[in-house]
């Protein structure tokens, strides 16, 4: 049995959980998240806790136990607290601006890069080079951040690119001259 899967999920006071026909709906102050669960997993609600139980003890089902417990826990945390990600633009002339429902990035290309912002994500730009992303859906937030980052991956020679806050780039030495 999974160590993570056995742990109970604590439900905060302002979060409402509904489980019906393998669909779990979690509603909180920051939004509502809905997920389809496989028929192999059962959700049991006791007081202010949720437990993920298995219908059968096969290897395939045990592998999914911790996964679905973590996905449900992330949903509960997301609707009650929200998830934050910060991206830092490093490079001469790199900057970001939010225009309506798009984020416009100047990344050294001949044209500005325009990326549509999903409705569940809020974007805030601080001092042109720091982008704060907030959402209740952790999966969507990570996917959107990686889509932004894919336009300029950090490079090891000058350290330029789009970095996650606190990320360290292993720097390489450039070419050395022969004497």
XYZ file of N, CA and C in Angstrom:
537
model
N 0.846 -1.189 0.000
C 0.000 0.000 0.000
C 0.882 1.239 0.000
N 0.457 2.241 -0.704
C 1.219 3.471 -0.865
C 1.265 4.267 0.437
N 2.438 4.770 0.775
C 2.559 5.604 1.975
C 1.830 6.924 1.802
N 1.946 7.504 0.623
C 1.268 8.770 0.356
C -0.231 8.540 0.236
N -0.633 7.463 -0.403
C -2.044 7.173 -0.609
C -2.803 6.945 0.691
N -2.130 6.457 1.723
C -2.784 6.197 3.008
C -3.073 7.467 3.793
N -2.353 8.551 3.507
C -2.522 9.788 4.272
C -3.892 10.406 4.025
N -4.541 10.913 5.061
C -5.826 11.588 4.848
C -5.619 12.991 4.287
N -6.626 13.488 3.586
C -6.602 14.844 3.036
C -7.483 15.705 3.936
N -6.893 16.717 4.566
C -7.643 17.599 5.442
C -8.373 18.653 4.608
N -9.656 18.802 4.869
C -10.470 19.772 4.130
C -10.639 21.024 4.986
N -10.192 22.192 4.510
C -10.403 23.440 5.255
C -11.896 23.782 5.357
N -12.220 24.712 6.243
C -13.613 25.072 6.509
C -14.326 25.669 5.292
N -13.626 26.458 4.489
C -14.276 27.160 3.376
C -14.293 26.349 2.079
N -13.992 25.041 2.143
C -13.948 24.190 0.947
C -15.087 23.172 1.000
N -15.774 23.029 -0.136
C -16.894 22.102 -0.247
C -16.520 20.994 -1.235
N -16.700 19.728 -0.817
C -16.325 18.581 -1.642
C -17.570 17.755 -1.961
N -17.760 17.416 -3.255
C -18.849 16.539 -3.681
C -18.250 15.410 -4.506
N -18.610 14.168 -4.158
C -18.135 13.001 -4.899
C -19.342 12.212 -5.373
N -19.468 12.056 -6.707
C -20.631 11.416 -7.281
C -20.255 10.748 -8.593
N -20.539 9.469 -8.734
C -20.319 8.724 -9.982
C -18.909 8.921 -10.541
N -17.905 8.702 -9.760
C -16.479 8.821 -10.105
C -16.066 10.231 -10.541
N -16.863 11.239 -10.212
C -16.510 12.633 -10.473
C -16.406 13.358 -9.143
N -15.277 14.019 -8.927
C -15.099 14.777 -7.695
C -15.086 16.263 -8.040
N -15.886 17.030 -7.299
C -15.991 18.477 -7.489
C -15.558 19.148 -6.198
N -14.589 20.034 -6.291
C -14.092 20.743 -5.113
C -14.273 22.234 -5.362
N -14.992 22.893 -4.440
C -15.317 24.309 -4.582
C -14.757 25.067 -3.388
N -14.073 26.182 -3.669
C -13.508 27.023 -2.620
C -13.593 28.478 -3.020
N -12.921 29.335 -2.255
C -13.018 30.766 -2.524
C -12.313 31.193 -3.807
N -11.362 30.399 -4.322
C -10.628 30.775 -5.528
C -11.112 30.071 -6.786
N -12.137 29.228 -6.664
C -12.660 28.594 -7.866
C -13.204 27.211 -7.607
N -13.569 26.544 -8.685
C -14.107 25.191 -8.637
C -13.305 24.307 -9.570
N -12.914 23.138 -9.071
C -12.161 22.177 -9.878
C -12.932 20.862 -9.938
N -12.981 20.257 -11.121
C -13.701 19.001 -11.329
C -12.742 18.009 -11.973
N -12.729 16.765 -11.454
C -11.864 15.734 -12.001
C -12.606 14.407 -12.068
N -12.352 13.666 -13.135
C -12.872 12.309 -13.278
C -11.865 11.349 -12.667
N -12.321 10.477 -11.790
C -11.462 9.468 -11.187
C -11.788 8.117 -11.801
N -10.790 7.222 -11.911
C -11.092 5.893 -12.453
C -11.958 5.101 -11.467
N -12.621 4.066 -11.971
C -13.491 3.247 -11.125
C -12.715 2.421 -10.105
N -11.400 2.417 -10.191
C -10.572 1.636 -9.276
C -10.395 2.314 -7.925
N -10.742 3.600 -7.848
C -10.504 4.399 -6.642
C -11.838 4.829 -6.037
N -11.924 4.776 -4.696
C -13.121 5.216 -3.983
C -12.721 6.335 -3.028
N -13.539 7.372 -2.939
C -13.297 8.472 -2.010
C -14.250 8.309 -0.824
N -13.702 8.335 0.393
C -14.499 8.220 1.613
C -14.310 9.504 2.410
N -15.428 10.142 2.793
C -15.362 11.393 3.563
C -15.719 11.103 5.015
N -14.781 11.440 5.919
C -14.969 11.260 7.356
C -14.673 12.585 8.031
N -15.685 13.184 8.698
C -15.537 14.483 9.371
C -14.978 15.508 8.394
N -13.788 16.065 8.670
C -13.135 17.037 7.788
C -11.981 16.410 7.015
N -12.039 15.120 6.788
C -10.976 14.421 6.076
C -11.534 13.622 4.910
N -10.718 13.498 3.874
C -11.004 12.613 2.748
C -9.972 11.507 2.754
N -10.398 10.291 2.423
C -9.457 9.186 2.277
C -9.669 8.551 0.915
N -8.573 8.196 0.282
C -8.623 7.532 -1.016
C -8.428 6.043 -0.755
N -9.428 5.250 -1.109
C -9.386 3.789 -0.896
C -9.363 3.101 -2.246
N -8.880 1.864 -2.242
C -8.782 1.067 -3.464
C -9.870 0.002 -3.492
N -10.402 -0.285 -4.682
C -11.401 -1.349 -4.818
C -10.741 -2.716 -4.819
N -9.543 -2.789 -5.379
C -8.823 -4.064 -5.450
C -7.341 -3.817 -5.242
N -6.607 -4.863 -4.900
C -5.182 -4.729 -4.567
C -4.296 -5.303 -5.672
N -4.395 -4.801 -6.881
C -3.501 -5.228 -7.949
C -2.355 -4.221 -8.060
N -1.330 -4.608 -8.762
C -0.155 -3.740 -8.900
C -0.511 -2.428 -9.612
N -1.332 -2.506 -10.633
C -1.734 -1.320 -11.391
C -2.516 -0.344 -10.500
N -3.419 -0.853 -9.711
C -4.254 -0.013 -8.859
C -3.424 0.612 -7.735
N -2.514 -0.155 -7.153
C -1.651 0.382 -6.084
C -0.760 1.495 -6.617
N -0.359 1.408 -7.890
C 0.479 2.452 -8.487
C -0.284 3.769 -8.602
N -1.601 3.707 -8.771
C -2.413 4.910 -8.915
C -2.866 5.507 -7.586
N -2.698 4.760 -6.501
C -3.216 5.182 -5.196
C -2.633 6.527 -4.756
N -1.320 6.642 -4.698
C -0.668 7.879 -4.280
C -0.882 9.009 -5.264
N -0.950 8.673 -6.557
C -1.165 9.686 -7.586
C -2.495 10.402 -7.391
N -3.575 9.648 -7.267
C -4.883 10.286 -7.152
C -5.067 10.980 -5.809
N -4.439 10.490 -4.763
C -4.482 11.185 -3.473
C -3.809 12.545 -3.599
N -2.660 12.597 -4.271
C -1.927 13.845 -4.455
C -2.690 14.809 -5.367
N -3.311 14.306 -6.423
C -4.091 15.167 -7.318
C -5.268 15.811 -6.579
N -5.955 15.029 -5.751
C -7.085 15.563 -4.983
C -6.591 16.554 -3.942
N -5.472 16.258 -3.296
C -4.895 17.176 -2.303
C -4.505 18.499 -2.955
N -3.922 18.450 -4.160
C -3.567 19.681 -4.884
C -4.807 20.488 -5.249
N -5.898 19.810 -5.550
C -7.145 20.513 -5.843
C -7.650 21.248 -4.602
N -7.602 20.579 -3.446
C -8.062 21.200 -2.194
C -7.196 22.404 -1.837
N -5.881 22.267 -1.964
C -4.971 23.374 -1.666
C -5.198 24.523 -2.649
N -5.391 24.211 -3.922
C -5.568 25.230 -4.953
C -6.798 26.093 -4.745
N -7.928 25.474 -4.404
C -9.151 26.267 -4.241
C -9.177 27.016 -2.912
N -8.324 26.623 -1.963
C -8.315 27.324 -0.674
C -7.197 28.354 -0.559
N -6.023 28.100 -1.181
C -4.879 29.018 -1.040
C -4.367 29.577 -2.355
N -4.497 28.889 -3.435
C -3.939 29.174 -4.762
C -2.454 28.811 -4.835
N -2.003 28.519 -6.034
C -0.597 28.229 -6.296
C 0.030 29.437 -6.987
N 1.290 29.710 -6.661
C 2.029 30.837 -7.236
C 3.277 30.321 -7.941
N 3.601 30.914 -9.064
C 4.859 30.663 -9.764
C 5.397 32.010 -10.219
N 6.690 32.201 -10.073
C 7.311 33.453 -10.500
C 8.365 33.151 -11.548
N 8.280 33.851 -12.672
C 9.263 33.741 -13.743
C 10.074 35.026 -13.799
N 11.382 34.904 -14.027
C 12.275 36.057 -14.112
C 12.879 36.079 -15.508
N 12.775 37.234 -16.184
C 13.350 37.397 -17.512
C 14.734 38.009 -17.364
N 15.773 37.261 -17.778
C 17.151 37.739 -17.677
C 17.702 37.916 -19.077
N 18.116 39.120 -19.379
C 18.700 39.404 -20.681
C 18.465 40.864 -21.032
N 19.343 41.399 -21.868
C 19.242 42.801 -22.253
C 18.019 42.988 -23.138
N 17.125 43.869 -22.734
C 15.932 44.173 -23.504
C 14.790 43.194 -23.306
N 14.948 42.193 -22.449
C 13.858 41.248 -22.201
C 12.841 41.914 -21.295
N 11.576 41.878 -21.681
C 10.528 42.449 -20.835
C 9.186 41.816 -21.173
N 8.240 41.977 -20.245
C 6.895 41.419 -20.414
C 5.863 42.488 -20.098
N 4.729 42.425 -20.777
C 3.617 43.349 -20.568
C 2.325 42.554 -20.735
N 1.358 42.824 -19.859
C 0.041 42.203 -20.011
C -0.864 43.182 -20.758
N -1.412 42.722 -21.893
C -2.327 43.546 -22.684
C -3.626 42.775 -22.870
N -4.633 43.158 -22.111
C -5.922 42.468 -22.188
C -5.805 41.036 -21.695
N -6.109 40.080 -22.565
C -6.024 38.667 -22.188
C -4.784 37.996 -22.768
N -3.764 38.803 -23.079
C -2.511 38.275 -23.629
C -1.336 38.797 -22.821
N -0.265 38.000 -22.802
C 1.000 38.476 -22.270
C 1.928 38.657 -23.470
N 2.524 39.837 -23.572
C 3.396 40.171 -24.700
C 4.829 40.201 -24.180
N 5.675 39.370 -24.773
C 7.066 39.236 -24.342
C 8.002 39.779 -25.408
N 8.980 40.577 -24.985
C 10.061 41.012 -25.873
C 11.279 40.217 -25.457
N 11.697 39.279 -26.324
C 12.753 38.339 -25.961
C 13.926 38.340 -26.932
N 14.106 39.429 -27.649
C 15.237 39.503 -28.566
C 14.922 39.003 -29.959
N 13.704 38.605 -30.223
C 13.309 38.221 -31.567
C 12.965 39.486 -32.355
N 12.748 39.343 -33.658
C 12.398 40.493 -34.487
C 10.947 40.928 -34.270
N 10.183 40.116 -33.547
C 8.780 40.406 -33.294
C 8.450 40.132 -31.827
N 7.454 40.800 -31.275
C 7.040 40.476 -29.908
C 6.282 39.140 -29.885
N 6.456 38.383 -28.805
C 5.791 37.093 -28.650
C 4.511 37.320 -27.859
N 3.362 36.931 -28.438
C 2.070 37.091 -27.770
C 1.543 35.721 -27.391
N 1.199 35.561 -26.096
C 0.684 34.295 -25.588
C -0.662 34.561 -24.915
N -1.664 33.796 -25.303
C -3.012 33.926 -24.726
C -2.995 33.397 -23.291
N -3.561 34.157 -22.354
C -3.604 33.764 -20.940
C -4.890 32.981 -20.696
N -4.800 31.738 -20.153
C -6.018 30.991 -19.817
C -6.846 31.728 -18.765
N -8.159 31.499 -18.759
C -9.064 32.216 -17.860
C -8.809 31.909 -16.390
N -8.315 30.706 -16.067
C -8.103 30.320 -14.672
C -6.823 30.900 -14.087
N -5.978 31.519 -14.907
C -4.682 32.021 -14.439
C -4.704 33.542 -14.422
N -4.190 34.116 -13.325
C -4.012 35.569 -13.273
C -2.522 35.872 -13.389
N -2.199 36.865 -14.205
C -0.811 37.217 -14.491
C -0.571 38.653 -14.048
N 0.556 38.850 -13.360
C 0.946 40.179 -12.911
C 2.417 40.374 -13.261
N 2.733 41.495 -13.911
C 4.109 41.798 -14.292
C 4.636 42.885 -13.364
N 5.813 42.635 -12.764
C 6.448 43.587 -11.842
C 7.759 44.044 -12.472
N 7.923 45.332 -12.636
C 9.150 45.956 -13.157
C 9.609 45.363 -14.491
N 8.671 45.006 -15.356
C 8.938 44.517 -16.713
C 9.667 43.182 -16.802
N 10.338 42.716 -15.745
C 11.134 41.501 -15.871
C 10.708 40.375 -14.935
N 9.744 40.595 -14.084
C 9.267 39.555 -13.173
C 7.788 39.314 -13.450
N 7.451 38.050 -13.720
C 6.076 37.680 -14.039
C 5.558 36.760 -12.946
N 4.492 37.189 -12.235
C 3.858 36.367 -11.210
C 2.619 35.709 -11.794
N 2.536 34.398 -11.649
C 1.397 33.636 -12.134
C 0.666 33.037 -10.934
N -0.662 33.132 -10.907
C -1.466 32.565 -9.825
C -2.621 31.788 -10.428
N -2.916 30.618 -9.827
C -4.050 29.819 -10.264
C -4.402 28.799 -9.196
N -5.633 28.303 -9.246
C -6.025 27.242 -8.323
C -5.718 25.872 -8.925
N -5.462 25.792 -10.222
C -5.148 24.540 -10.913
C -3.638 24.430 -11.107
N -3.004 23.570 -10.319
C -1.544 23.444 -10.341
C -1.030 22.924 -11.685
N -1.743 21.983 -12.267
C -1.329 21.404 -13.543
C -1.351 22.443 -14.659
N -2.428 23.202 -14.752
C -2.557 24.236 -15.777
C -1.520 25.342 -15.585
N -1.247 25.698 -14.330
C -0.260 26.731 -14.013
C 1.137 26.314 -14.469
N 1.522 25.095 -14.176
C 2.838 24.592 -14.586
C 2.972 24.496 -16.094
N 1.900 24.086 -16.767
C 1.909 23.979 -18.224
C 2.052 25.353 -18.871
N 1.312 26.344 -18.351
C 1.391 27.696 -18.896
C 2.780 28.297 -18.667
N 3.343 28.088 -17.472
C 4.694 28.594 -17.175
C 5.731 27.951 -18.092
N 5.598 26.662 -18.370
C 6.560 25.997 -19.257
C 6.398 26.451 -20.705
N 5.161 26.818 -21.105
C 4.950 27.367 -22.452
C 5.628 28.728 -22.603
N 5.558 29.558 -21.566
C 6.241 30.854 -21.597
C 7.749 30.637 -21.632
N 8.221 29.742 -20.792
C 9.653 29.482 -20.665
C 10.237 28.873 -21.942
N 9.434 28.155 -22.701
C 9.916 27.495 -23.920
C 10.367 28.497 -24.981
N 9.921 29.739 -24.899
C 10.340 30.743 -25.879
C 11.800 31.134 -25.715
N 12.334 31.107 -24.504
C 13.759 31.367 -24.269
C 14.231 30.540 -23.078
N 14.683 29.324 -23.342
C 15.236 28.473 -22.283
C 16.518 29.126 -21.754
N 16.810 29.011 -20.466
C 18.061 29.575 -19.944
C 19.266 28.907 -20.609
N 20.223 29.702 -21.003
C 21.403 29.131 -21.657
C 22.608 29.221 -20.717
N 23.523 28.261 -20.791
C 24.575 28.141 -19.782
C 25.768 29.086 -19.949
N 25.905 29.813 -21.061
C 27.092 30.634 -21.261
C 26.937 32.035 -20.698
N 25.830 32.691 -20.971
C 25.609 34.038 -20.439
C 24.558 34.056 -19.335
N 23.799 32.973 -19.172
C 22.758 32.907 -18.147
C 21.485 33.623 -18.544
N 21.327 33.927 -19.839
C 20.131 34.631 -20.318
C 18.986 33.647 -20.496
N 17.768 34.173 -20.440
C 16.593 33.347 -20.696
C 15.494 33.630 -19.690
N 14.492 32.762 -19.678
C 13.384 32.868 -18.728
C 13.598 31.805 -17.662
N 13.749 32.257 -16.425
C 14.056 31.361 -15.319
C 12.913 31.348 -14.314
N 12.769 30.230 -13.611
C 11.884 30.201 -12.451
C 12.596 30.927 -11.328
N 11.857 31.574 -10.437
C 12.475 32.309 -9.333
C 13.268 31.339 -8.461
N 14.512 31.688 -8.172
C 15.375 30.865 -7.337
C 16.140 29.792 -8.095
N 15.925 29.673 -9.399
C 16.610 28.655 -10.192
C 18.066 29.051 -10.410
N 18.966 28.101 -10.257
C 20.391 28.331 -10.480
C 20.783 27.726 -11.822
N 21.462 28.489 -12.649
C 21.935 28.013 -13.945
C 23.397 27.630 -13.792
N 23.726 26.396 -14.163
C 25.120 25.977 -14.134
C 25.820 26.634 -15.318
N 26.752 27.493 -15.007
C 27.436 28.259 -16.051
C 28.609 27.466 -16.602
N 28.835 27.574 -17.905
C 29.962 26.928 -18.563
C 30.965 27.992 -18.952
N 32.216 27.597 -19.009
C 33.246 28.521 -19.454
C 33.178 28.623 -20.970
N 33.445 29.804 -21.498
C 33.427 30.005 -22.944
C 34.671 29.416 -23.578
N 34.888 29.716 -24.829
C 36.074 29.211 -25.513
C 37.300 29.899 -24.946
N 38.347 29.127 -24.790
C 39.596 29.739 -24.328
C 40.575 29.799 -25.501
N 41.376 30.860 -25.506
C 42.314 31.037 -26.607
C 43.536 30.160 -26.399
N 44.125 29.701 -27.506
C 45.331 28.870 -27.431
C 46.545 29.756 -27.623
N 47.532 29.557 -26.785
C 48.752 30.370 -26.890
C 49.911 29.510 -27.284
